């Protein structure tokens, strides 16, 4: 079958790499893609906000499956338009994508379904938000309600810092995403991510990971879209994963279905492992980036029939086979990220993949045939190993073989688990 993949980041390069391996994939198209994706797919120019144009392309190229990578087209309702035109689509409806598109929507659903999460107050003005702060203790967790490219969360250590952040949010610092702000209690524990596929009824666990959101080593500096990740996350034990399924994932899928918004696609749960058990931090309505890179490196199953079963409501009985080994990815970003990144920096991959590593492109471009940086997060250098320690060593060996003078990375992705493995 012919497949259309939408997106241009490291997540989409990982998906393209895996989709291309499928015996069921005849031709793979990507819009807009990037230089790495172009090695796996035919990149085409499509405006994903023009639903009619995407539908027309699918008809012209006999597309049998559309895979929507990023969150914005999902929240915009592209999957609804495609399904209405009879095109099988991997990704939730606009109504279901509110689980990522609105922090307040998700918190309200958790309250109704009894899903463990942080206490919260939704606010629609700076005055409301300032008044709500009195109900919380420092540090204050402030979240822009809408989509903010993974950067819409501020953890303020003092009341003054919280007031300044709120003024920025309601003053347009996060655009339309900050029109409402959710204020939450701070949860103590270790973060982890859990993924599940669902067609709205059947649910298929799809592995765990641990992301590193802060830009600096030692988890310092502002939040980013993600500076690295590894999978599986041993801290999310089989017992805890069973609790996550029973207490968080299953009630969410059931409640969405009962509310008339059945969820179809991948459900990405960001979790806090607290002393009371796992609690939901937030949902994403698509694969994480860079979590997708490590999951795809571990996936042994053919991805196409899994996604097609999900899109067609035929997920019951489908199984997923993930390698037991660890995959770890290190994001190489352009200087200035997560602020204004320095674009145009020359990149040479050299023999970085010679040792078995895989480099997924994110913010890259070709200028006169030369690879250059064209975004904030530029490359995701990914490797596998029998342990997090081994995967980390191999990934950084590949990082050190890349020439990217105007780039940087965190040096200790996986540091918590490496410390646990070393002390064991």
XYZ file of C-alpha atoms in Angstrom:
424
model
C 0.000 0.000 0.000
C 0.992 3.640 -0.400
C 1.457 5.571 2.855
C 1.537 9.294 3.605
C 3.448 10.458 6.680
C 2.908 14.018 7.876
C 5.643 15.877 9.775
C 9.255 16.959 9.607
C 10.911 16.164 12.937
C 13.015 13.457 14.504
C 9.854 11.586 15.473
C 8.763 11.479 11.837
C 12.198 10.355 10.643
C 12.003 7.452 13.101
C 8.490 6.595 11.892
C 9.562 6.834 8.239
C 12.544 4.571 8.918
C 10.278 1.953 10.489
C 7.409 2.269 7.996
C 9.826 1.857 5.094
C 10.934 -1.518 6.496
C 7.416 -2.946 6.180
C 6.650 -5.445 3.447
C 3.208 -3.833 3.305
C 4.663 -0.452 2.297
C 4.825 0.061 -1.473
C 5.509 3.792 -1.667
C 6.080 6.109 1.261
C 5.414 9.825 0.911
C 6.255 12.449 3.537
C 5.085 16.033 3.848
C 7.125 18.093 4.282
C 9.838 15.737 5.547
C 13.512 16.613 6.044
C 16.839 15.443 4.540
C 16.869 12.320 6.712
C 13.262 11.432 5.908
C 14.083 11.955 2.204
C 16.342 8.894 2.422
C 13.270 6.791 3.289
C 10.392 8.550 1.531
C 9.466 10.808 -1.342
C 9.075 14.241 0.215
C 6.225 16.342 -1.141
C 4.939 19.853 -0.527
C 1.564 19.758 1.187
C -0.095 22.348 3.398
C -1.545 20.229 6.215
C -3.898 23.076 7.140
C -5.483 22.690 3.687
C -7.510 19.577 4.339
C -8.919 19.463 0.810
C -5.408 19.464 -0.662
C -4.329 16.588 1.576
C -7.449 14.596 0.661
C -6.854 15.269 -3.048
C -3.258 14.065 -2.746
C -4.443 10.863 -1.077
C -6.863 10.237 -3.929
C -4.257 10.943 -6.610
C -1.624 8.673 -5.056
C -4.007 5.954 -3.821
C -2.961 6.385 -0.209
C -4.018 3.447 1.970
C -2.861 4.916 5.299
C -2.095 8.409 6.575
C 0.131 8.697 9.654
C -0.099 12.081 11.383
C 3.091 12.706 13.354
C 2.750 16.072 15.154
C -0.016 17.325 17.392
C -1.085 20.511 15.574
C -2.839 18.797 12.603
C -4.631 16.486 15.062
C -5.944 19.381 17.140
C -6.891 21.063 13.840
C -9.120 18.093 12.947
C -7.243 16.765 9.919
C -7.919 13.154 10.909
C -11.679 13.851 10.900
C -11.501 15.257 7.374
C -9.467 12.299 6.125
C -11.755 9.718 7.725
C -14.807 11.463 6.281
C -13.173 11.045 2.870
C -12.640 7.332 3.515
C -8.900 7.497 4.115
C -7.639 5.234 6.973
C -5.785 7.520 9.376
C -3.541 6.897 12.365
C -4.263 9.641 14.874
C -7.165 10.740 17.090
C -10.098 12.917 16.114
C -10.130 16.615 16.885
C -12.434 16.012 19.853
C -10.214 13.225 21.230
C -7.027 15.235 20.618
C -8.249 17.672 23.269
C -6.423 15.354 25.675
C -3.306 17.172 24.471
C -4.849 20.310 23.051
C -6.321 21.432 26.380
C -4.705 20.813 29.767
C -7.956 21.861 31.421
C -10.005 19.355 29.412
C -7.735 16.541 30.561
C -7.752 17.611 34.196
C -11.551 17.764 34.186
C -11.723 14.291 32.629
C -9.383 12.951 35.308
C -11.592 14.443 38.009
C -14.710 12.810 36.552
C -13.061 9.424 35.933
C -11.175 9.241 39.239
C -7.790 9.180 37.519
C -4.913 10.020 39.901
C -3.350 13.375 39.058
C -2.291 16.635 40.723
C -4.828 18.958 42.273
C -5.570 21.921 39.999
C -7.497 25.122 39.320
C -8.349 26.378 35.816
C -8.009 30.133 35.329
C -9.055 32.400 32.465
C -7.503 35.711 33.521
C -4.441 37.048 35.305
C -6.616 38.128 38.238
C -8.122 34.644 38.611
C -4.687 33.049 38.401
C -3.180 35.327 41.038
C -6.056 34.535 43.364
C -5.674 30.803 42.705
C -2.034 30.823 43.777
C -3.186 31.215 47.370
C -4.502 27.629 47.244
C -1.063 26.182 46.457
C 2.350 26.024 48.058
C 5.669 26.644 46.311
C 6.932 25.475 43.920
C 4.040 26.499 41.689
C 3.241 24.550 38.522
C 1.808 26.791 35.805
C 0.620 25.317 32.493
C -0.579 27.099 29.387
C -3.840 25.365 28.507
C -3.168 24.958 24.779
C -0.374 23.687 22.548
C 3.000 25.302 23.215
C 5.500 22.982 21.499
C 6.348 21.230 24.759
C 7.431 24.483 26.425
C 4.200 25.700 27.999
C 4.999 24.598 31.553
C 6.649 26.857 34.131
C 7.706 25.682 37.584
C 8.027 28.800 39.718
C 9.990 28.531 42.942
C 8.567 31.668 44.562
C 5.328 33.626 44.564
C 7.043 36.520 42.771
C 8.349 34.166 40.077
C 4.862 32.707 39.668
C 3.346 36.185 39.329
C 5.901 37.138 36.681
C 5.305 33.912 34.741
C 1.541 34.338 34.858
C 1.831 37.905 33.587
C 3.936 36.578 30.696
C 1.469 33.799 29.899
C -1.619 35.984 29.912
C 0.364 38.723 28.176
C 0.868 36.569 25.105
C 4.147 34.846 25.930
C 2.729 31.553 24.685
C 0.340 33.004 22.118
C -3.171 31.619 22.071
C -2.019 28.637 24.165
C -1.841 30.930 27.201
C -5.373 32.295 26.952
C -6.161 29.986 29.863
C -3.715 28.723 32.488
C -3.989 25.648 34.690
C -2.339 25.925 38.104
C -1.415 22.607 39.705
C 0.047 21.282 42.909
C 3.672 20.225 42.618
C 4.092 16.449 42.605
C 7.189 14.832 44.080
C 8.718 11.772 42.452
C 10.419 10.587 39.298
C 8.942 11.124 35.856
C 8.426 8.406 33.267
C 6.452 7.974 30.065
C 4.082 5.171 29.092
C 2.665 4.529 25.631
C -0.418 2.608 24.555
C -2.201 2.160 21.253
C -5.981 2.075 21.148
C -8.741 1.971 18.563
C -11.210 3.365 21.073
C -11.994 -0.001 22.632
C -9.011 -2.376 22.549
C -5.825 -1.164 24.233
C -2.300 -2.351 23.408
C 0.628 -1.384 25.685
C 3.511 -0.011 23.612
C 6.395 0.432 26.024
C 7.915 2.917 28.446
C 10.583 5.602 28.266
C 12.159 8.356 30.307
C 12.616 11.788 28.759
C 14.953 14.611 29.821
C 13.046 17.880 29.442
C 15.411 20.476 30.915
C 18.007 21.959 28.588
C 20.984 21.626 30.949
C 22.847 18.801 32.641
C 21.588 17.913 36.091
C 18.076 18.803 34.925
C 18.762 22.533 35.015
C 17.510 25.394 32.877
C 14.222 25.861 31.039
C 12.013 23.092 29.693
C 12.469 21.980 26.102
C 10.708 19.626 23.727
C 13.101 16.952 25.035
C 16.903 16.665 25.095
C 17.149 12.883 25.124
C 15.397 9.707 26.232
C 15.843 6.019 26.823
C 13.543 3.000 26.657
C 12.496 0.950 28.511
C 12.362 2.861 31.789
C 13.158 0.253 34.481
C 11.735 2.547 37.152
C 8.326 1.838 35.597
C 8.213 -1.767 36.784
C 5.734 -4.346 35.425
C 3.688 -3.868 38.596
C 3.567 -0.095 38.112
C 2.738 -0.502 34.419
C -0.226 -2.688 35.405
C -1.409 0.087 37.736
C -0.981 2.687 34.987
C -3.121 0.596 32.654
C -5.831 -0.058 35.256
C -5.907 3.345 36.964
C -5.028 5.772 34.157
C -5.109 4.425 30.579
C -8.207 2.191 30.740
C -10.419 4.763 32.535
C -9.340 7.410 30.018
C -10.207 5.285 26.982
C -13.482 4.183 28.560
C -14.505 7.718 29.529
C -13.630 9.155 26.128
C -15.720 6.456 24.460
C -18.653 7.018 26.830
C -18.444 10.770 26.202
C -18.806 10.166 22.467
C -15.171 10.963 21.637
C -13.567 7.527 21.142
C -9.798 7.812 21.084
C -7.909 6.182 18.191
C -4.127 6.325 17.928
C -1.253 6.411 20.366
C -1.902 7.629 23.901
C 1.272 9.026 25.489
C 0.972 9.374 29.259
C 3.493 11.525 31.081
C 3.633 10.130 34.608
C 4.927 11.084 38.039
C 5.855 8.096 40.165
C 4.885 9.370 43.606
C 4.934 7.710 47.026
C 1.190 7.048 46.542
C 1.696 5.458 43.133
C 1.730 6.643 39.513
C -0.127 9.856 38.748
C -0.846 11.472 35.400
C 1.063 14.658 34.632
C -0.388 15.132 31.161
C -1.356 13.349 27.959
C 0.034 13.733 24.473
C -2.035 12.614 21.489
C 0.949 11.390 19.432
C 4.304 9.713 19.864
C 6.797 11.706 21.887
C 9.880 13.282 20.389
C 12.507 11.992 21.236
C 10.718 8.997 22.825
C 9.543 7.794 19.410
C 13.146 7.383 18.279
C 14.004 4.914 21.045
C 10.698 3.048 20.739
C 11.129 2.563 16.980
C 14.668 1.269 17.490
C 13.311 -1.363 19.896
C 10.260 -2.309 17.821
C 10.628 -5.683 16.114
C 7.029 -5.916 14.869
C 5.915 -4.619 11.486
C 4.559 -1.133 12.216
C 2.202 -0.809 9.233
C -0.360 -3.526 10.120
C -0.384 -2.321 13.728
C -1.188 1.248 12.701
C -3.718 0.090 10.110
C -5.506 -2.089 12.687
C -5.625 0.886 15.015
C -7.020 3.132 12.273
C -9.685 0.608 11.233
C -10.875 -0.349 14.725
C -9.370 -3.828 14.478
C -6.732 -3.686 17.219
C -8.125 -6.547 19.327
C -5.758 -9.515 19.201
C -2.833 -7.524 17.759
C 0.508 -7.918 19.562
C 3.651 -5.787 19.740
C 7.163 -7.204 20.032
C 9.765 -4.893 21.577
C 13.420 -5.842 21.986
C 14.531 -6.300 25.589
C 17.663 -4.222 25.018
C 17.833 -0.536 25.880
C 17.724 2.218 23.276
C 19.016 5.687 24.200
C 18.936 8.883 22.167
C 20.827 12.141 22.626
C 19.426 15.304 21.050
C 21.941 17.621 19.435
C 20.466 21.123 19.406
C 21.511 24.424 17.872
C 23.029 27.038 20.163
C 20.339 29.347 21.525
C 17.728 26.599 21.944
C 15.145 26.601 23.555
C 15.246 30.306 22.770
C 16.130 31.513 19.281
C 18.318 28.798 17.699
C 21.325 29.572 15.557
C 20.428 28.334 12.075
C 22.745 27.527 9.197
C 25.463 25.790 11.207
C 27.372 23.194 9.179
C 26.934 19.523 10.088
C 29.030 16.529 9.100
C 27.871 13.104 10.207
C 31.109 11.415 9.183
C 31.214 7.806 10.335
C 28.990 8.406 13.374
C 26.732 5.488 12.423
C 29.627 3.066 11.830
C 29.281 1.520 15.290
C 25.609 0.670 14.827
C 24.109 3.969 15.970
C 21.209 5.529 14.070
C 20.954 9.282 13.558
C 17.476 10.687 13.091
C 17.180 14.131 11.518
C 14.964 16.789 13.063
C 15.812 20.436 12.306
C 18.094 19.900 9.307
C 18.179 21.237 5.759
C 20.356 20.993 2.670
C 22.036 24.180 1.448
C 23.939 23.756 -1.813
C 24.105 20.049 -1.068
C 25.565 20.565 2.427
C 23.750 19.545 5.616
C 23.006 22.472 7.942
C 21.007 23.193 11.085
C 17.527 24.538 10.413
C 15.802 24.434 13.798
C 16.204 24.097 17.543
C 16.528 20.345 17.980
C 18.636 19.222 15.038
C 19.647 15.557 15.388
C 18.698 12.605 17.589
C 21.707 10.326 17.912
C 20.404 6.909 18.952
C 22.057 3.643 19.991
C 21.190 0.377 21.724
C 22.854 -1.729 24.390
C 22.304 -4.461 26.948
C 21.903 -1.770 29.640
C 21.336 1.962 29.871
C 25.040 2.348 30.660
C 26.062 0.519 27.485
C 23.513 2.296 25.281
C 24.611 5.634 26.717
C 28.272 4.900 25.975
C 27.508 3.948 22.382
C 25.241 6.944 21.807
C 27.841 9.434 23.045
C 30.554 7.769 20.976
C 28.371 8.508 17.948
C 27.680 12.062 19.186
C 31.416 12.695 19.446
C 31.863 11.525 15.848
C 29.433 14.200 14.582
C 30.903 17.561 13.580
C 28.437 20.291 14.547
C 30.418 23.292 15.888
C 27.326 25.449 16.464
C 25.482 22.688 18.300
C 25.346 21.315 21.835
C 23.842 18.434 23.785
C 23.322 17.241 27.325
C 26.128 14.909 28.350
C 24.385 12.610 30.808
C 21.159 11.357 29.261
C 20.047 8.361 31.335
C 22.072 9.475 34.363
C 19.548 8.309 36.967
C 19.416 4.765 35.630
C 23.180 4.621 35.044
C 23.642 5.543 38.720
C 21.251 2.775 39.738
C 23.007 0.234 37.495
C 26.416 1.257 38.816
C 25.372 0.929 42.456
C 23.550 -2.372 41.977
